[in-house]
Amino acid sequence: LSTRATQILSALDIPTKGEIPGVYDGRWKGSGDIFESKCPSTGEVLARVQSATPRELEESIRASREAFKVFRTVPAPQRGEILRQIREAIAKYRKELGALVSLEMGKIRTEGEGEVQEFVDICDYAVGLSRMMNGRVVSSERLGHSILEVPNPLGVLAVLSAFNFPVAVYGWNLALSLAAGNATLWKPSPSTPLCSIAITKLVSDVLTRNGIPGAVAGLVIGGKHVGEAVVQSTDVDMVSFTGSENTGRQVAKVVQGRFGKVLLELGGNNASIVMPDADLSMALPSVFFGSIGTAGQRCTSTRRLYLHKSIADTFLERLQGMYAKLQPGDPLVSSTLLGPLHTQQAVALYENAIADLRSGGAELLCGGSRYVGGNSPLADHLLGGNFVQPAITIPRSSSPHEADLWKKEVFAPILNVAIFDELEQAIEWNNAVPQGLSSSLWTRDIRNVGRWIGPEGSDTGIVNVNVGTSGAEIGAAFGGNKSTGWGRESGGDAWKQYVRWSACTINFSDAAPLAQGVDFST
Ligand code: NAD
């Protein structure tokens, strides 16, 4: 283990010697392939983690089912009390967990801690929810009858998550799933195993203290094959999948093929539109954060920027000025704003996208290369990291109707810019891509706001005004439309997906009439 990893893991009471078990179903184990956790900022191997064998996965799923049978009978407010304790345990280690996210995923410190705070926030939310997961009473047309709509625990929820939010996405799912009375089995990204081990350790300590089986919050570390086996299992009632559109498409087919429940949170290709009346002193830093934050590796990152022709030159000049001052650095140092990409493969994707833009005649206003060699501003210990220069480009074609490059999510800090005349045109461009996650309009004119959030407006799941595309709060349902998968997680009515609903008609009369007046008397 590296020294930095050892320090952080020791603080979290996680073994730091040898290979770390990556499977938990009430007991820690793992005798499958070894996965390396690699630090994106230095390239060093942080730890070696043991994944699940097919047999261990089977055991884990079985343990989850058994744990569900116990947990479903625990009254919901008591489940809320357990959630409150989990909230305390996570909050106590906010700094250490945030540092671990920075070390292993590569996002900067404040974003790492922000992600842990999201876990804390959703636990708070779910504590309240545990006393408010109400069904309802529906009027019956029959005398002496009542109809109840009843939510009950659903079963086993598998959470398959992406590398870029190695803590928060699980938090959103676990909190609602625990409140709902389910057992949850987590299959995290294999490139962020330490974050998932640390979280599972803290959660399992709370469960154990409360006499709840550990497999209520199980963990199986593994790659594609483990993911496929989880998705295929008929013992998994619901799959909550966060990841790329390609993988999501395969997962959806498999789960729907066996009539399981599936919740999809897939890629985004998010646009910000800046109107002539926008307050640029607000819009500029928000677009800057939206495109650079997490080095462009948020599902809500700003990838498209539509500028009104009257402010386009000023806006771009000022934005370029902000980009020019940006220095890449160690994500663990609090002044760093630009961390690395997560993997070498991500760097290759970035380089391919820049090459495609160049060959398609795009103008590159800044960025476009990786930081390498002696003349890069990187400190010596970061030279093995995956650092790239954020790019602003003006593609030759301005409309997604004309060029495919606008339609893909490239998971890297590349901001494509186009200039528009009328809001209608910008909204049409905003909506003309397959994805539908987040979008943002900058204006002070209430008429623009009405159009933007109404039936002729943005078609994304998150539709912001004078707020960037990135950085949602947990209170509202989070998710996207179209190829982003239509899933909703976190707040709002998202909890309703984590339970099984029954309509119960109860007859407390002395007759048994049929509905709709049907007469079947003999
Ligand atoms: P990915 O699709 O490569 O992997 C996601 C998860 O699926 C991982 O745990 C992976 O091991 C697993 N997996 C891979 N192949 C599988 C298969 N055939 N069957 C079952 N599981 C399989 O995604 P990634 O590169 O880790 O994450 C980046 C993507 O996630 C981006 O597209 C980003 O937009 C998206 N994302 C979306 C949201 C959202 O809320 N909409 C949030 C975060 C990330």
XYZ file of C-alpha atoms and ligand atoms in Angstrom:
566
model
C 0.000 0.000 0.000
C 1.174 3.530 -0.686
C 1.933 5.755 2.310
C -0.902 8.154 1.546
C -3.411 5.312 1.163
C -2.133 3.712 4.376
C -2.647 6.925 6.337
C -6.210 7.400 5.124
C -7.214 3.730 5.415
C -5.714 3.414 8.900
C -7.795 6.393 10.005
C -10.833 4.479 8.703
C -9.750 1.312 10.534
C -9.278 -0.678 7.318
C -6.476 -3.285 7.141
C -3.473 -1.940 5.295
C -1.353 -5.068 5.014
C -1.469 -7.366 2.005
C -4.467 -7.788 -0.268
C -7.741 -6.344 0.957
C -10.911 -8.489 0.834
C -13.470 -6.901 -1.465
C -16.560 -8.966 -0.676
C -18.849 -8.495 2.323
C -21.971 -10.503 3.051
C -21.775 -10.475 6.824
C -18.181 -11.705 6.568
C -15.280 -10.136 4.698
C -13.838 -12.375 1.981
C -12.748 -12.432 -1.668
C -10.702 -15.012 -3.509
C -11.346 -13.947 -7.093
C -9.139 -11.883 -9.415
C -7.037 -9.154 -7.864
C -7.997 -5.581 -8.780
C -5.508 -2.763 -8.402
C -6.627 0.585 -7.130
C -4.486 3.085 -9.046
C -4.033 6.709 -8.080
C -5.029 8.842 -11.110
C -2.765 11.708 -10.048
C 0.461 9.741 -9.705
C -0.098 6.398 -11.420
C 0.994 4.550 -8.254
C -0.821 1.413 -7.118
C -2.668 2.335 -3.933
C -3.838 -1.136 -2.969
C -4.630 -4.594 -4.276
C -8.158 -5.831 -3.684
C -9.612 -9.336 -3.857
C -12.762 -9.578 -5.971
C -15.668 -12.047 -5.807
C -15.484 -15.487 -7.397
C -18.739 -16.689 -9.047
C -19.345 -18.862 -5.979
C -18.789 -15.965 -3.569
C -21.169 -13.851 -5.599
C -23.812 -16.573 -5.370
C -23.270 -16.766 -1.588
C -23.577 -12.994 -1.316
C -26.850 -12.890 -3.221
C -28.188 -15.725 -1.063
C -27.086 -13.882 2.089
C -28.846 -10.726 0.827
C -32.100 -12.654 0.374
C -31.850 -14.097 3.882
C -31.023 -10.678 5.311
C -34.046 -9.213 3.524
C -36.338 -11.695 5.297
C -35.137 -10.298 8.636
C -34.969 -6.639 7.687
C -38.388 -6.359 6.025
C -40.096 -6.878 9.380
C -38.158 -4.140 11.185
C -40.580 -1.197 11.554
C -39.737 1.639 9.166
C -39.016 4.256 11.887
C -36.543 1.805 13.469
C -34.901 1.478 10.066
C -34.767 5.281 10.152
C -32.935 5.168 13.470
C -30.321 2.864 11.903
C -30.003 5.337 9.039
C -29.462 8.132 11.558
C -26.561 6.179 13.045
C -25.118 5.544 9.574
C -25.370 9.282 8.930
C -23.374 9.958 12.107
C -20.721 7.370 11.204
C -20.221 8.814 7.704
C -20.246 12.436 8.905
C -17.594 11.616 11.541
C -15.215 10.591 8.756
C -16.210 13.238 6.196
C -12.639 14.501 5.793
C -11.004 11.068 5.600
C -13.592 9.711 3.161
C -13.365 12.892 1.073
C -9.575 12.483 0.932
C -9.990 8.854 -0.113
C -12.309 9.900 -2.969
C -9.682 12.447 -4.098
C -6.879 9.926 -3.848
C -8.638 7.095 -5.648
C -11.039 8.790 -8.071
C -8.980 11.953 -8.639
C -11.554 14.689 -7.991
C -10.375 17.660 -5.955
C -10.671 17.766 -2.183
C -13.706 20.041 -1.878
C -15.618 17.913 -4.415
C -14.547 14.710 -2.630
C -15.863 16.013 0.673
C -18.956 17.388 -1.080
C -19.693 13.888 -2.312
C -19.501 12.512 1.228
C -21.756 15.370 2.371
C -24.319 14.174 -0.207
C -24.315 10.775 1.499
C -24.907 12.497 4.855
C -27.689 14.670 3.381
C -29.559 11.762 1.818
C -29.371 9.843 5.109
C -30.986 12.842 6.858
C -33.653 12.858 4.177
C -34.267 9.114 4.499
C -34.531 9.299 8.310
C -37.534 11.607 7.823
C -38.809 9.492 4.960
C -38.867 6.412 7.189
C -41.874 7.977 8.946
C -43.523 9.241 5.766
C -43.501 6.397 3.235
C -47.241 6.552 3.121
C -49.706 4.629 1.031
C -53.256 5.950 0.655
C -56.911 5.116 1.010
C -58.917 5.206 -2.228
C -62.741 5.540 -2.353
C -64.455 2.349 -3.370
C -67.593 2.290 -5.527
C -68.879 -0.647 -3.485
C -70.750 -0.348 -0.202
C -68.696 -1.387 2.829
C -65.436 -1.605 0.876
C -62.162 0.265 1.150
C -59.208 0.270 -1.181
C -55.724 0.775 0.180
C -52.591 1.400 -1.833
C -49.884 -0.228 0.281
C -46.094 0.088 -0.042
C -44.077 -2.891 1.221
C -40.370 -3.692 1.052
C -39.373 -4.827 -2.440
C -36.598 -7.383 -1.875
C -32.961 -7.311 -2.940
C -31.689 -4.177 -4.671
C -28.412 -4.389 -6.597
C -26.591 -1.085 -7.050
C -24.133 -1.022 -9.962
C -22.227 2.225 -9.861
C -19.770 4.278 -11.917
C -16.259 5.426 -11.045
C -16.949 9.154 -11.012
C -19.178 9.276 -7.913
C -17.767 6.375 -5.906
C -19.596 7.362 -2.690
C -22.669 9.557 -3.340
C -24.487 7.360 -5.875
C -24.416 4.413 -3.490
C -25.586 6.758 -0.722
C -28.645 7.854 -2.728
C -29.597 4.243 -3.330
C -28.692 2.751 0.033
C -30.540 5.399 2.055
C -33.836 4.949 0.183
C -33.430 1.189 0.018
C -32.800 0.892 3.783
C -35.734 3.154 4.581
C -37.871 0.963 2.301
C -36.812 -2.229 4.128
C -34.727 -3.847 1.375
C -31.394 -5.618 1.369
C -28.883 -3.844 -0.893
C -25.969 -5.443 -2.716
C -23.383 -3.018 -4.114
C -21.246 -3.748 -7.179
C -19.098 -0.609 -7.429
C -16.730 0.369 -10.199
C -13.685 -1.918 -9.997
C -11.400 1.112 -10.247
C -12.612 2.674 -6.964
C -12.661 -0.344 -4.617
C -11.210 1.424 -1.566
C -14.055 3.950 -1.379
C -16.626 1.147 -1.409
C -14.742 -0.918 1.184
C -14.470 2.107 3.507
C -18.181 2.944 3.223
C -19.263 -0.689 3.616
C -17.076 -1.021 6.710
C -18.729 2.004 8.371
C -22.249 0.868 7.421
C -21.644 -2.734 8.525
C -20.379 -1.590 11.954
C -23.690 0.214 12.504
C -25.743 -2.788 11.329
C -23.816 -5.139 13.604
C -24.288 -2.820 16.609
C -28.028 -2.937 15.951
C -28.206 -6.735 15.558
C -29.045 -6.472 11.834
C -27.457 -8.978 9.393
C -24.496 -7.433 7.562
C -25.812 -8.637 4.196
C -28.505 -5.934 4.444
C -25.706 -3.806 2.934
C -23.479 -6.277 1.062
C -20.560 -5.575 -1.258
C -19.165 -7.478 -4.237
C -16.143 -6.020 -5.964
C -15.631 -7.265 -9.484
C -15.573 -6.262 -13.119
C -17.902 -6.759 -16.052
C -18.470 -10.480 -15.382
C -19.559 -9.934 -11.799
C -21.821 -7.087 -13.020
C -23.377 -9.367 -15.652
C -24.005 -12.144 -13.137
C -25.670 -9.736 -10.679
C -27.903 -8.358 -13.411
C -28.921 -11.837 -14.590
C -29.809 -13.137 -11.133
C -33.531 -13.676 -10.608
C -32.816 -13.303 -6.867
C -32.177 -9.613 -7.488
C -35.536 -7.835 -7.622
C -34.315 -4.455 -8.776
C -31.132 -3.200 -10.434
C -30.183 0.436 -9.992
C -27.547 1.057 -12.649
C -25.382 4.173 -12.973
C -22.938 4.200 -15.852
C -22.505 4.685 -19.574
C -25.272 4.476 -22.154
C -23.683 1.441 -23.825
C -23.518 -0.634 -20.652
C -26.912 0.658 -19.521
C -28.507 -0.555 -22.747
C -27.190 -4.104 -22.144
C -28.195 -4.055 -18.467
C -31.711 -2.822 -19.277
C -32.281 -5.595 -21.834
C -31.177 -8.326 -19.447
C -33.210 -7.085 -16.477
C -36.313 -6.408 -18.547
C -35.854 -9.797 -20.249
C -36.427 -11.465 -16.890
C -39.134 -8.909 -15.886
C -37.022 -7.443 -13.089
C -37.174 -3.775 -12.125
C -34.481 -1.491 -13.506
C -33.531 2.099 -12.744
C -31.073 3.719 -15.160
C -28.854 6.770 -14.598
C -26.778 7.049 -17.775
C -24.724 9.589 -19.682
C -25.335 13.306 -20.001
C -24.508 15.802 -22.742
C -25.515 18.971 -20.993
C -25.882 22.469 -22.392
C -25.769 25.967 -20.928
C -27.473 28.764 -22.845
C -26.446 32.359 -22.186
C -28.893 35.109 -23.181
C -28.017 38.777 -23.861
C -29.574 39.852 -20.560
C -27.672 37.275 -18.458
C -25.577 38.395 -15.518
C -22.190 37.330 -16.845
C -20.506 37.650 -13.472
C -22.714 34.746 -12.363
C -22.797 32.798 -15.621
C -19.031 32.737 -16.186
C -17.926 31.037 -12.933
C -20.834 28.604 -13.208
C -19.969 27.577 -16.767
C -16.317 27.364 -15.683
C -17.181 25.015 -12.808
C -19.635 23.061 -14.985
C -17.027 22.330 -17.634
C -13.886 21.955 -15.471
C -15.293 20.486 -12.231
C -14.161 16.865 -11.673
C -12.054 17.472 -14.825
C -15.216 17.174 -16.938
C -16.106 13.768 -15.493
C -19.494 14.523 -13.962
C -22.577 13.130 -15.649
C -23.875 16.727 -15.389
C -20.697 18.412 -16.730
C -21.325 21.275 -19.151
C -20.315 19.934 -22.566
C -22.162 22.360 -24.841
C -22.257 26.130 -24.522
C -24.708 28.175 -26.586
C -23.954 31.893 -26.521
C -26.156 34.672 -27.843
C -24.312 36.505 -30.620
C -24.418 39.831 -28.742
C -22.384 38.559 -25.758
C -20.436 35.709 -27.388
C -17.105 37.517 -27.898
C -17.015 39.030 -24.418
C -18.058 35.770 -22.796
C -15.471 33.688 -24.621
C -12.676 36.146 -23.971
C -13.410 36.138 -20.236
C -13.869 32.367 -20.109
C -10.572 31.801 -21.911
C -8.927 34.100 -19.366
C -10.220 31.863 -16.575
C -9.020 28.717 -18.375
C -5.579 30.284 -18.913
C -5.060 30.731 -15.166
C -5.948 27.134 -14.394
C -3.071 25.015 -13.086
C -3.316 21.233 -12.797
C -2.296 19.868 -9.437
C -2.614 17.325 -6.686
C -6.344 16.926 -5.932
C -5.489 16.523 -2.247
C -4.045 20.043 -2.063
C -6.859 22.384 -1.165
C -5.954 25.136 -3.683
C -6.097 22.743 -6.688
C -9.054 23.232 -9.055
C -7.994 20.865 -11.833
C -7.303 17.222 -11.026
C -6.538 14.338 -13.394
C -8.745 12.146 -15.548
C -9.496 8.867 -13.832
C -7.639 6.469 -16.136
C -5.233 6.246 -19.057
C -8.171 5.054 -21.192
C -9.981 8.308 -20.396
C -6.934 10.237 -21.621
C -7.044 8.253 -24.870
C -10.762 9.081 -25.277
C -9.980 12.767 -24.740
C -7.165 12.668 -27.314
C -9.347 10.869 -29.872
C -12.155 13.392 -29.398
C -9.722 16.305 -29.902
C -8.329 14.624 -33.039
C -11.900 14.173 -34.386
C -12.719 17.816 -33.666
C -9.538 18.942 -35.424
C -10.142 16.784 -38.478
C -13.732 18.063 -38.613
C -12.429 21.644 -38.891
C -13.156 22.789 -35.318
C -11.372 25.851 -34.018
C -9.541 25.065 -30.771
C -9.594 28.156 -28.550
C -7.527 26.531 -25.804
C -6.305 23.178 -24.504
C -6.267 19.970 -26.503
C -3.167 18.155 -25.204
C -2.134 16.220 -22.152
C 0.252 17.728 -19.655
C 3.504 15.837 -20.188
C 7.219 16.242 -19.951
C 9.564 18.711 -18.357
C 7.769 21.895 -19.430
C 4.437 20.958 -17.839
C 3.461 22.819 -14.666
C 3.098 19.536 -12.783
C 5.159 18.718 -9.712
C 7.516 15.753 -10.163
C 5.371 13.312 -8.188
C 2.414 13.992 -10.536
C 4.196 13.275 -13.803
C 2.734 9.754 -13.921
C -0.821 11.130 -13.583
C -3.569 11.455 -16.195
C -3.641 15.238 -16.515
C -5.075 16.918 -19.633
C -5.610 20.535 -20.646
C -9.288 21.494 -20.618
C -10.356 22.511 -24.109
C -12.786 25.056 -25.525
C -13.658 24.434 -29.157
C -15.860 25.971 -31.808
C -16.897 23.087 -34.067
C -17.416 23.946 -37.724
C -21.076 23.040 -37.644
C -22.986 24.752 -34.887
C -26.012 22.514 -34.803
C -26.451 19.003 -33.395
C -28.740 18.457 -36.389
C -25.712 18.598 -38.661
C -22.820 16.921 -36.859
C -22.536 13.772 -34.769
C -19.798 15.214 -32.561
C -22.435 17.217 -30.670
C -24.453 14.113 -29.903
C -21.953 12.063 -27.906
C -20.952 12.312 -24.270
C -17.138 12.586 -24.204
C -16.219 12.074 -20.550
C -13.449 14.697 -20.457
C -13.097 18.496 -20.117
C -14.038 19.526 -23.667
C -16.500 22.375 -24.065
C -18.046 22.831 -27.518
C -19.376 26.315 -28.259
C -21.935 27.593 -30.772
C -23.489 31.011 -31.308
C -27.236 31.593 -31.716
C -29.624 34.429 -32.664
C -32.889 33.467 -30.958
C -33.743 31.488 -27.820
C -35.953 29.120 -29.879
C -32.919 28.056 -31.891
C -30.832 27.451 -28.754
C -33.628 25.382 -27.169
C -33.904 23.334 -30.350
C -30.148 22.638 -30.229
C -30.373 21.867 -26.513
C -33.011 19.209 -27.226
C -31.493 17.791 -30.419
C -29.186 15.250 -28.739
C -30.033 11.707 -27.600
C -29.228 12.420 -23.924
C -31.497 14.354 -21.573
C -29.855 14.869 -18.188
C -29.224 18.530 -17.326
C -29.478 21.983 -18.899
C -29.136 25.571 -17.790
C -30.422 28.936 -19.012
C -28.861 32.260 -18.036
C -31.319 35.137 -18.264
C -33.044 37.852 -16.218
C -36.152 37.880 -18.431
C -39.111 36.046 -16.907
C -40.551 35.376 -20.389
C -37.467 33.330 -21.282
C -37.793 31.426 -18.012
C -41.432 30.535 -18.741
C -40.563 29.250 -22.187
C -37.524 27.300 -20.920
C -39.315 25.354 -18.182
C -42.602 24.887 -20.112
C -43.871 22.552 -22.835
C -41.751 24.181 -25.544
C -38.681 24.277 -23.333
C -35.802 22.052 -22.336
C -36.493 18.308 -22.446
C -33.920 17.287 -19.802
C -34.597 15.870 -16.332
C -32.808 18.804 -14.673
C -33.800 22.220 -16.034
C -32.004 25.097 -14.302
C -32.256 28.878 -14.483
C -29.262 30.989 -13.454
C -27.759 27.824 -11.984
C -25.176 25.717 -13.841
C -25.774 22.202 -15.169
C -23.747 20.591 -12.382
C -24.128 20.230 -8.635
C -27.677 19.143 -7.796
C -29.053 19.014 -4.247
C -30.509 15.790 -2.858
C -34.032 17.126 -2.151
C -35.367 16.904 -5.709
C -35.492 13.716 -7.755
C -32.261 13.401 -9.741
C -32.127 11.853 -13.194
C -32.448 12.292 -16.907
C -34.740 11.582 -19.826
C -34.225 9.943 -23.227
C -30.949 7.979 -23.498
C -30.002 9.069 -19.970
C -32.488 6.345 -19.042
C -35.541 8.093 -17.426
C -34.429 7.003 -13.924
C -34.968 9.134 -10.830
C -32.967 8.804 -7.628
C -32.474 10.683 -4.389
C -35.337 13.064 -3.417
C -38.811 13.841 -4.736
C -40.886 10.718 -5.344
C -37.840 8.547 -6.123
C -38.475 6.369 -3.022
C -41.661 5.017 -4.608
C -39.556 2.875 -6.941
C -37.815 1.091 -4.059
C -41.006 -0.549 -2.707
C -43.563 -2.970 -4.097
C -47.020 -1.501 -4.316
C -50.243 -3.408 -3.815
C -53.810 -2.258 -4.254
C -55.749 -3.977 -1.444
C -59.529 -3.974 -1.646
C -61.026 -4.810 1.754
C -64.652 -5.795 2.124
C -66.063 -5.193 5.605
C -69.732 -5.626 4.565
C -71.964 -8.729 4.613
C -72.241 -8.966 0.819
C -69.737 -9.643 -1.953
C -70.758 -7.354 -4.859
C -68.706 -7.285 -8.072
C -67.218 -4.062 -9.395
C -68.878 -2.160 -12.262
C -72.239 -3.686 -11.187
C -71.445 -6.996 -12.905
C -74.173 -9.527 -12.020
C -72.933 -13.120 -11.855
C -75.748 -14.519 -9.707
C -76.965 -18.018 -10.393
P -19.498 1.961 -17.079
O -20.759 1.814 -17.851
O -18.229 1.575 -17.737
O -19.550 1.106 -15.714
C -20.597 1.258 -14.775
C -20.705 0.016 -13.922
O -21.169 -1.088 -14.718
C -19.378 -0.454 -13.313
O -19.631 -0.918 -12.007
C -18.956 -1.594 -14.249
O -18.079 -2.510 -13.643
C -20.300 -2.222 -14.559
N -20.380 -2.996 -15.812
C -19.611 -2.896 -16.923
N -20.072 -3.732 -17.884
C -21.149 -4.355 -17.372
C -22.076 -5.316 -17.877
N -21.970 -5.799 -19.129
N -23.093 -5.723 -17.087
C -23.233 -5.224 -15.841
N -22.387 -4.304 -15.302
C -21.355 -3.891 -16.064
O -19.436 3.493 -16.584
P -18.215 4.303 -15.960
O -17.192 4.548 -17.007
O -17.795 3.693 -14.675
O -18.937 5.693 -15.584
C -19.061 6.801 -16.434
C -20.465 6.914 -16.992
O -21.429 6.956 -15.935
C -20.691 8.182 -17.774
O -21.399 7.881 -18.943
C -21.532 9.056 -16.841
O -22.326 10.019 -17.484
C -22.369 8.007 -16.172
N -22.913 8.517 -14.915
C -24.239 8.835 -14.885
C -24.791 9.374 -13.730
C -26.239 9.762 -13.675
O -26.729 9.947 -12.572
N -26.930 9.899 -14.786
C -23.990 9.546 -12.590
C -22.641 9.190 -12.657
C -22.118 8.669 -13.834
